[in-house]
Amino acid sequence: MLRQILQCLVLVALFVGNVQGQDKQPQFAALFDSLKNFNGSVLISHQGKLLFQKAYGIADQSTNRQLTTESVFELASVSKAFTGIGIMQLKEKGLLSYDDSLRKFFPELPYAGVSVRHLLANTSGIPDFLGWTEEEINVNAKNTNAAILGILPKKFAAVAFAPGLRFLYSNTNYVLLASIIEKVSGLSYAEYMRKHIFLPCGMSNTVVSPRYADKLPKDYAFDYAWDGSENRFLPADSLKRYIHYLSGVTGAFGVISNTADLYKWCRALNTNLLVSEATKKEALSPVKLASSGETAGLYPGLPYVFGWQLLEDPPVSGDMFSSGNYGGYRSLVVNKVSQDQIVIILCNMGETSDVISLMNSVEEIFEGAPVSPPDEKEMRKGIKLSSEQMRALQGTYTTKDGTFPPMKIRCIGNRLYAKFGETMEQNIFPESADTFFVTGTDGKVIFNRNNQGAVISLSLNGAGMSQTFFLNQ
């Protein structure tokens, strides 16, 4: 009798949970239907049931093709979580150890002391390649991982700090991990992902593909970014947001998928289809920094492991998320194992919507709390300046004490670009002759002049801070 009562209670709990989730379907629809500028695809599930799945907006401006729930998007850094699973699988098979040295696989690299674990946690100290320009790499080629590995020791003769000492988010780490997968498995990264992850999960619309492939996947969503000079959305490539000469690189980015396939992937991970529970538990354990004893991560309280950020520190539930931001693409995969909730948001005009703010609204609906309106960004509008006016702003700007990397400003055609240290070069758009902005941020670059009208410095303002950089003469 007691067993029957307990079984009935379990059934009631499951039924109530499912009904509660289903009751929220109209709220999810109302939330996303109310957004004026959201351009993307969303999927929300609870306890294995799809509560909401819908696509909004344009997939291809040139043909006016609309997005569908089958549309595939570039996942940007969510790709790192796939790379992380590949490493887990090889470790589970005994083909590598997290403590293996990077030089075991690539003895030509000069980074002594860097292990696979350091790469996974972004604590290797190896700087990022993503900001390389024509000074470092052939910009007329579709460079691959092999090209990156060939340039690395010439560009970075040593690590920036002792491995394990600090956290430094670097795409280079996951390019190296993808290259280790290839060396250990004997397969290309794309083939390994297809054979060992995509096929077992039933992810029929997911591929590793160069952005400039001869044949793009079916229902491909092109990405668009705001041009603050033209004051309209243009293909992101035209604004230097996605660099074509790095389109053959894999591991850090390069996976293309849709919401339905990503849902299958999360379910497979949660049910231990891809790796065992023991392997997963070991991998998803926070790493402590040698310098401070704090947890390695992008933000306090959000440990970074294997391409995921954990929602707890120390982790108890296994709740985690992975996000990506590249060109016009924004991707967010939230896997709340403790509540059996999966939320996937993919955008291809990402500057119009803050996916984190959207996720906060989704959580409020799940919790039955009042729903805060998500941020819908107004695009900042600029003016046109002549090339002569912008060329007068060119140069390398540095701080007096050298505490910040240099800021390089250059004009190409009728556009001005800013490059901060080793970061990617960014378009900056004029709102006056001396004040420029970066879309998607509240930041400003203000050029300062002397009494004769010559530029002598710039001020970088944003997030309540200001820093002055002086023009090198």
XYZ file of C-alpha atoms in Angstrom:
473
model
C 0.000 0.000 0.000
C 2.782 2.447 0.945
C 4.533 1.780 -2.381
C 1.300 2.490 -4.273
C 0.792 5.751 -2.368
C 4.359 6.853 -3.127
C 3.954 5.973 -6.808
C 0.744 8.019 -6.917
C 2.515 10.971 -5.295
C 5.320 10.794 -7.872
C 2.792 10.687 -10.703
C 0.909 13.654 -9.267
C 4.146 15.628 -8.901
C 5.144 14.900 -12.488
C 1.673 15.760 -13.750
C 1.546 19.027 -11.820
C 5.054 19.934 -13.003
C 4.100 19.340 -16.627
C 0.822 21.222 -16.284
C 2.631 24.160 -14.668
C 5.079 24.221 -17.545
C 2.300 24.017 -20.111
C 0.446 26.843 -18.345
C 3.435 29.055 -19.030
C 3.350 28.516 -22.795
C 1.144 31.589 -23.429
C 3.478 33.700 -21.300
C 6.543 32.650 -23.288
C 4.665 33.376 -26.517
C 3.534 36.769 -25.209
C 7.079 37.639 -24.162
C 8.736 36.904 -27.491
C 5.817 38.091 -29.630
C 6.014 41.466 -27.879
C 9.650 42.076 -28.799
C 9.947 44.647 -31.551
C 13.507 43.958 -32.617
C 14.236 40.324 -31.781
C 15.666 38.540 -34.825
C 16.323 34.895 -34.079
C 15.071 31.520 -32.943
C 14.130 30.294 -29.473
C 13.347 26.936 -27.839
C 12.205 26.391 -24.253
C 11.638 22.994 -22.634
C 10.695 21.647 -19.213
C 10.832 18.031 -18.033
C 11.457 16.773 -21.549
C 8.484 18.659 -23.035
C 8.805 21.468 -25.561
C 6.955 24.474 -24.148
C 7.814 27.029 -26.794
C 9.642 27.030 -30.126
C 9.444 29.845 -32.633
C 11.539 31.929 -35.036
C 11.297 35.639 -35.771
C 12.710 37.888 -38.448
C 14.992 37.717 -41.444
C 17.456 35.009 -42.464
C 18.707 36.582 -45.689
C 18.217 40.249 -46.515
C 19.174 39.776 -50.158
C 16.213 37.442 -50.818
C 13.949 38.473 -47.929
C 14.001 34.855 -46.748
C 12.565 34.562 -43.260
C 13.891 32.568 -40.335
C 12.197 29.280 -39.453
C 12.616 26.947 -36.487
C 14.858 24.861 -38.777
C 17.216 27.778 -39.527
C 20.851 27.129 -38.651
C 23.104 29.705 -37.000
C 26.809 30.016 -36.353
C 27.216 29.193 -32.659
C 30.454 31.141 -32.138
C 31.918 30.235 -28.719
C 29.227 27.665 -27.904
C 31.397 25.555 -30.228
C 33.923 25.367 -27.385
C 31.521 23.193 -25.370
C 31.538 20.649 -28.225
C 35.331 20.695 -28.208
C 35.231 20.126 -24.449
C 33.053 17.031 -24.864
C 35.444 15.665 -27.478
C 38.302 15.960 -24.970
C 36.158 14.285 -22.280
C 35.498 11.342 -24.595
C 39.171 10.852 -25.424
C 40.074 11.017 -21.744
C 37.353 8.488 -20.896
C 38.839 6.106 -23.471
C 42.277 6.475 -21.927
C 43.715 8.178 -25.005
C 44.804 11.287 -23.128
C 44.981 12.768 -19.640
C 43.931 16.241 -18.570
C 47.412 16.545 -17.065
C 49.154 15.753 -20.363
C 51.527 18.472 -21.474
C 50.647 20.478 -24.571
C 54.172 19.718 -25.787
C 53.404 15.993 -25.715
C 51.257 16.657 -28.765
C 53.085 19.674 -30.216
C 56.723 19.634 -29.064
C 57.540 22.538 -31.373
C 55.489 24.955 -29.259
C 57.551 26.801 -26.620
C 54.928 26.744 -23.862
C 56.464 24.564 -21.167
C 54.188 23.662 -18.281
C 50.922 24.114 -20.171
C 48.622 21.110 -19.779
C 45.367 20.055 -21.416
C 43.618 21.104 -18.207
C 45.069 24.624 -18.481
C 43.738 24.904 -22.028
C 40.271 23.743 -20.986
C 40.073 26.239 -18.104
C 41.618 29.182 -20.000
C 44.487 29.347 -17.514
C 47.310 28.493 -19.937
C 48.555 32.056 -20.331
C 48.686 31.662 -24.139
C 47.297 34.886 -25.678
C 44.465 35.078 -28.195
C 45.014 34.909 -31.952
C 41.684 36.482 -32.832
C 43.063 39.998 -33.101
C 45.739 39.143 -35.666
C 45.783 41.381 -38.736
C 47.724 41.411 -42.002
C 50.866 42.082 -39.947
C 50.737 38.571 -38.485
C 48.734 36.369 -40.848
C 47.929 35.946 -44.533
C 44.637 37.809 -44.885
C 44.114 36.512 -48.417
C 43.867 32.869 -47.345
C 41.303 30.792 -45.459
C 43.614 29.947 -42.605
C 43.235 26.720 -40.635
C 44.363 25.526 -37.219
C 47.668 24.438 -38.744
C 48.337 28.011 -39.845
C 47.603 29.314 -36.351
C 49.949 26.745 -34.786
C 52.664 27.727 -37.251
C 52.469 31.416 -36.349
C 51.979 31.036 -32.575
C 55.630 30.583 -31.520
C 56.710 33.484 -33.759
C 54.043 35.802 -32.382
C 54.127 34.641 -28.753
C 57.514 33.292 -27.729
C 56.302 32.629 -24.195
C 53.116 32.509 -22.152
C 51.803 35.738 -20.603
C 52.018 34.240 -17.107
C 52.836 30.942 -15.438
C 50.200 28.312 -16.399
C 47.471 28.046 -13.779
C 48.281 31.407 -12.225
C 45.447 33.470 -13.708
C 42.404 33.249 -15.972
C 42.774 34.617 -19.503
C 39.975 33.932 -21.962
C 41.743 32.962 -25.167
C 40.345 31.359 -28.305
C 43.814 29.946 -28.909
C 43.268 27.406 -26.117
C 40.347 25.772 -27.908
C 42.071 25.795 -31.298
C 44.868 23.839 -29.619
C 42.332 21.451 -28.058
C 40.714 20.849 -31.457
C 44.143 20.115 -32.885
C 44.797 17.645 -30.044
C 41.492 15.900 -30.875
C 42.673 15.531 -34.466
C 46.104 14.218 -33.490
C 44.802 11.703 -30.940
C 41.775 10.450 -32.912
C 43.311 10.477 -36.385
C 40.197 12.269 -37.667
C 39.634 15.838 -38.748
C 37.874 17.921 -36.114
C 34.771 18.124 -38.325
C 34.685 14.357 -38.848
C 35.261 13.645 -35.163
C 32.357 15.895 -34.196
C 30.112 14.306 -36.820
C 30.959 10.717 -35.888
C 31.190 10.943 -32.104
C 28.774 13.746 -31.175
C 26.384 14.866 -33.925
C 25.355 11.411 -35.175
C 24.883 9.801 -31.722
C 22.720 12.763 -30.702
C 20.654 12.695 -33.900
C 21.802 16.214 -34.790
C 21.038 16.033 -38.507
C 21.246 19.802 -39.060
C 24.569 20.396 -37.308
C 27.953 20.619 -39.002
C 31.417 22.050 -38.593
C 31.708 24.253 -41.632
C 33.887 27.151 -42.784
C 31.872 30.337 -43.001
C 32.876 30.752 -46.614
C 32.160 27.177 -47.688
C 31.317 26.642 -51.349
C 27.924 25.333 -50.286
C 26.300 26.676 -47.143
C 23.960 24.485 -45.080
C 20.258 24.527 -45.890
C 18.268 27.325 -44.214
C 21.439 29.175 -43.226
C 20.876 32.365 -41.236
C 23.212 35.120 -42.396
C 24.312 37.592 -39.748
C 23.929 41.354 -39.776
C 25.506 44.159 -37.764
C 24.623 47.795 -37.327
C 26.587 50.260 -39.443
C 26.723 53.491 -37.470
C 27.705 55.469 -40.565
C 25.010 54.154 -42.905
C 22.600 53.822 -39.947
C 21.287 50.477 -41.097
C 22.045 46.771 -40.701
C 24.596 45.385 -43.156
C 26.204 41.953 -43.567
C 28.553 41.656 -40.603
C 31.498 40.733 -42.831
C 31.459 44.207 -44.361
C 32.020 45.716 -40.914
C 35.025 43.591 -39.980
C 33.002 41.822 -37.282
C 33.878 38.373 -38.576
C 37.268 37.944 -40.182
C 37.103 35.868 -43.375
C 40.746 34.833 -43.216
C 40.074 32.927 -39.973
C 37.038 31.111 -41.371
C 38.844 27.767 -41.621
C 39.718 27.687 -37.922
C 37.867 25.195 -35.689
C 37.522 24.336 -32.024
C 36.949 27.848 -30.704
C 34.096 28.456 -33.157
C 32.846 26.942 -36.413
C 29.876 24.771 -35.356
C 26.599 25.552 -37.142
C 23.325 24.315 -35.665
C 19.706 25.105 -34.829
C 17.615 25.111 -31.661
C 16.154 21.624 -32.185
C 19.576 19.991 -32.576
C 20.989 21.860 -29.606
C 18.079 20.586 -27.532
C 18.995 17.002 -28.535
C 22.603 17.716 -27.569
C 21.653 18.949 -24.089
C 19.393 15.934 -23.528
C 22.172 13.592 -24.628
C 24.602 15.254 -22.241
C 22.113 15.083 -19.364
C 21.379 11.386 -19.959
C 25.085 10.465 -20.250
C 24.790 9.392 -23.882
C 28.073 11.075 -24.798
C 30.134 10.542 -21.647
C 29.550 8.844 -18.312
C 28.291 10.614 -15.221
C 31.694 10.143 -13.565
C 33.524 11.693 -16.513
C 31.094 14.584 -16.617
C 31.348 15.210 -12.871
C 35.144 15.291 -13.004
C 35.195 17.605 -16.009
C 32.612 20.038 -14.652
C 34.579 20.744 -11.495
C 35.859 24.314 -10.988
C 39.571 25.053 -11.289
C 41.303 27.112 -8.602
C 43.797 29.814 -9.588
C 47.289 29.433 -8.170
C 47.604 33.186 -7.627
C 44.541 33.729 -5.439
C 42.805 30.428 -4.794
C 39.736 31.882 -6.481
C 37.761 29.957 -9.078
C 38.815 30.380 -12.711
C 36.078 32.106 -14.675
C 34.988 35.083 -16.719
C 32.891 36.419 -13.851
C 32.919 35.866 -10.062
C 30.747 32.935 -9.036
C 30.543 31.498 -12.568
C 33.302 28.889 -12.971
C 34.481 28.276 -16.538
C 34.979 24.609 -17.453
C 35.126 22.785 -20.815
C 33.371 25.578 -22.724
C 30.595 25.942 -20.126
C 30.012 28.384 -17.291
C 28.598 26.808 -14.141
C 25.734 28.602 -12.419
C 26.974 27.609 -8.963
C 30.281 27.675 -7.120
C 30.779 25.137 -5.703
C 28.613 23.254 -8.206
C 25.844 21.099 -6.769
C 23.099 20.852 -9.363
C 25.093 20.746 -12.590
C 23.252 23.825 -13.883
C 25.303 25.599 -16.558
C 25.230 27.717 -19.687
C 27.316 28.379 -22.768
C 27.232 31.559 -24.821
C 28.701 32.915 -28.038
C 29.163 36.322 -29.611
C 30.749 36.752 -33.001
C 29.826 39.042 -35.853
C 26.058 39.515 -35.766
C 25.517 36.150 -34.057
C 24.553 35.767 -30.410
C 23.961 32.298 -28.970
C 22.895 31.160 -25.525
C 22.332 27.591 -24.323
C 21.094 27.300 -20.713
C 20.948 23.764 -19.302
C 19.372 23.797 -15.829
C 19.731 20.151 -14.912
C 18.272 20.622 -11.409
C 14.940 21.762 -12.838
C 15.081 19.875 -16.137
C 14.844 23.139 -18.046
C 16.591 23.901 -21.320
C 16.499 27.332 -22.946
C 18.171 28.017 -26.301
C 18.271 31.454 -27.921
C 20.018 32.044 -31.262
C 20.190 35.458 -32.955
C 21.672 36.646 -36.221
C 21.089 40.369 -35.626
C 22.331 40.225 -32.081
C 22.833 43.913 -31.391
C 19.070 44.385 -31.288
C 18.509 42.130 -28.266
C 20.379 41.223 -25.098
C 20.093 37.430 -24.818
C 21.006 37.506 -21.110
C 18.218 39.992 -20.430
C 15.848 37.761 -22.398
C 16.909 34.776 -20.319
C 16.192 36.719 -17.132
C 12.619 37.284 -18.366
C 12.266 33.571 -19.194
C 13.426 32.673 -15.659
C 10.896 35.066 -14.152
C 8.110 33.293 -16.044
C 9.343 29.906 -14.833
C 9.441 31.218 -11.266
C 6.016 32.850 -11.444
C 7.542 36.252 -10.687
C 6.571 39.586 -12.296
C 8.244 39.746 -15.696
C 10.717 42.594 -16.206
C 10.732 43.921 -19.781
C 13.935 42.740 -21.472
C 16.357 45.278 -22.873
C 15.628 46.210 -26.459
C 18.465 48.331 -27.677
C 18.064 51.447 -29.718
C 20.746 51.583 -32.379
C 23.043 54.565 -32.021
C 23.142 56.704 -35.136
C 26.232 58.357 -36.519
C 27.210 60.972 -39.065
C 29.469 60.912 -42.086
C 33.003 62.298 -41.988
C 35.450 62.589 -44.836
C 38.367 60.200 -45.126
C 40.677 63.182 -44.616
C 39.041 63.987 -41.273
C 39.383 60.389 -40.106
C 42.977 59.964 -41.308
C 43.935 62.880 -39.061
C 42.974 60.693 -36.089
C 45.254 57.776 -37.012
C 48.095 56.655 -34.815
C 49.152 54.639 -31.788
C 47.936 55.930 -28.437
C 49.424 54.831 -25.101
C 48.929 55.566 -21.417
C 51.655 57.468 -19.614
C 52.364 54.688 -17.134
C 51.930 51.813 -19.600
C 49.324 50.090 -17.448
C 47.030 49.534 -20.443
C 47.825 48.034 -23.851
C 48.192 50.558 -26.681
C 45.208 51.697 -28.696
C 45.804 51.728 -32.444
C 43.570 53.841 -34.665
C 43.592 53.527 -38.435
C 41.449 54.571 -41.362
C 40.635 52.147 -44.172
C 38.625 53.668 -46.981
C 35.933 55.733 -45.321
C 35.868 53.809 -42.033
C 37.768 54.215 -38.796
C 38.960 51.224 -36.761
C 40.252 50.868 -33.206
C 42.398 48.008 -31.916
C 43.034 47.678 -28.180
C 46.102 45.560 -27.503
C 45.682 42.069 -28.975
C 41.885 42.303 -29.277
C 39.970 42.281 -32.540
C 39.935 45.483 -34.557
C 36.556 47.197 -34.203
C 34.673 49.748 -36.266
C 34.119 52.992 -34.428
C 31.491 55.366 -35.794
C 31.411 59.182 -35.585
C 28.639 61.054 -33.812
C 30.684 64.263 -34.124
C 34.072 65.194 -35.583
C 35.864 64.022 -32.433
C 33.452 61.622 -30.687
C 33.003 58.033 -31.855
C 31.037 55.042 -30.565
C 31.092 51.246 -30.782
C 27.705 49.695 -31.515
C 26.223 47.446 -28.869
C 28.001 49.281 -26.026
C 27.709 52.558 -24.153
C 31.388 53.236 -24.784
C 32.796 56.309 -26.497
C 36.161 57.223 -27.975
C 36.750 60.966 -27.687
C 39.704 62.563 -29.480
C 41.258 65.536 -27.703
C 42.998 68.435 -29.464
C 45.447 71.151 -28.481
C 44.907 74.870 -29.024
C 46.155 74.553 -32.598
C 43.530 71.899 -33.389
C 45.945 68.966 -33.596
C 44.924 65.648 -32.016
C 47.068 64.893 -28.948
C 45.179 62.157 -27.094
C 41.996 60.120 -26.880
C 39.726 59.280 -23.962
C 38.094 55.873 -23.740
C 34.857 56.264 -21.772
C 32.367 53.579 -20.753
C 30.919 51.567 -17.878
C 31.426 54.549 -15.556
C 35.158 54.700 -16.283
C 37.474 56.902 -18.317
C 41.068 56.380 -19.443
C 43.260 58.730 -21.463
C 45.715 57.501 -24.099
C 48.295 59.873 -25.597
C 49.253 59.963 -29.260
C 52.808 58.752 -29.869
C 54.679 61.422 -31.769
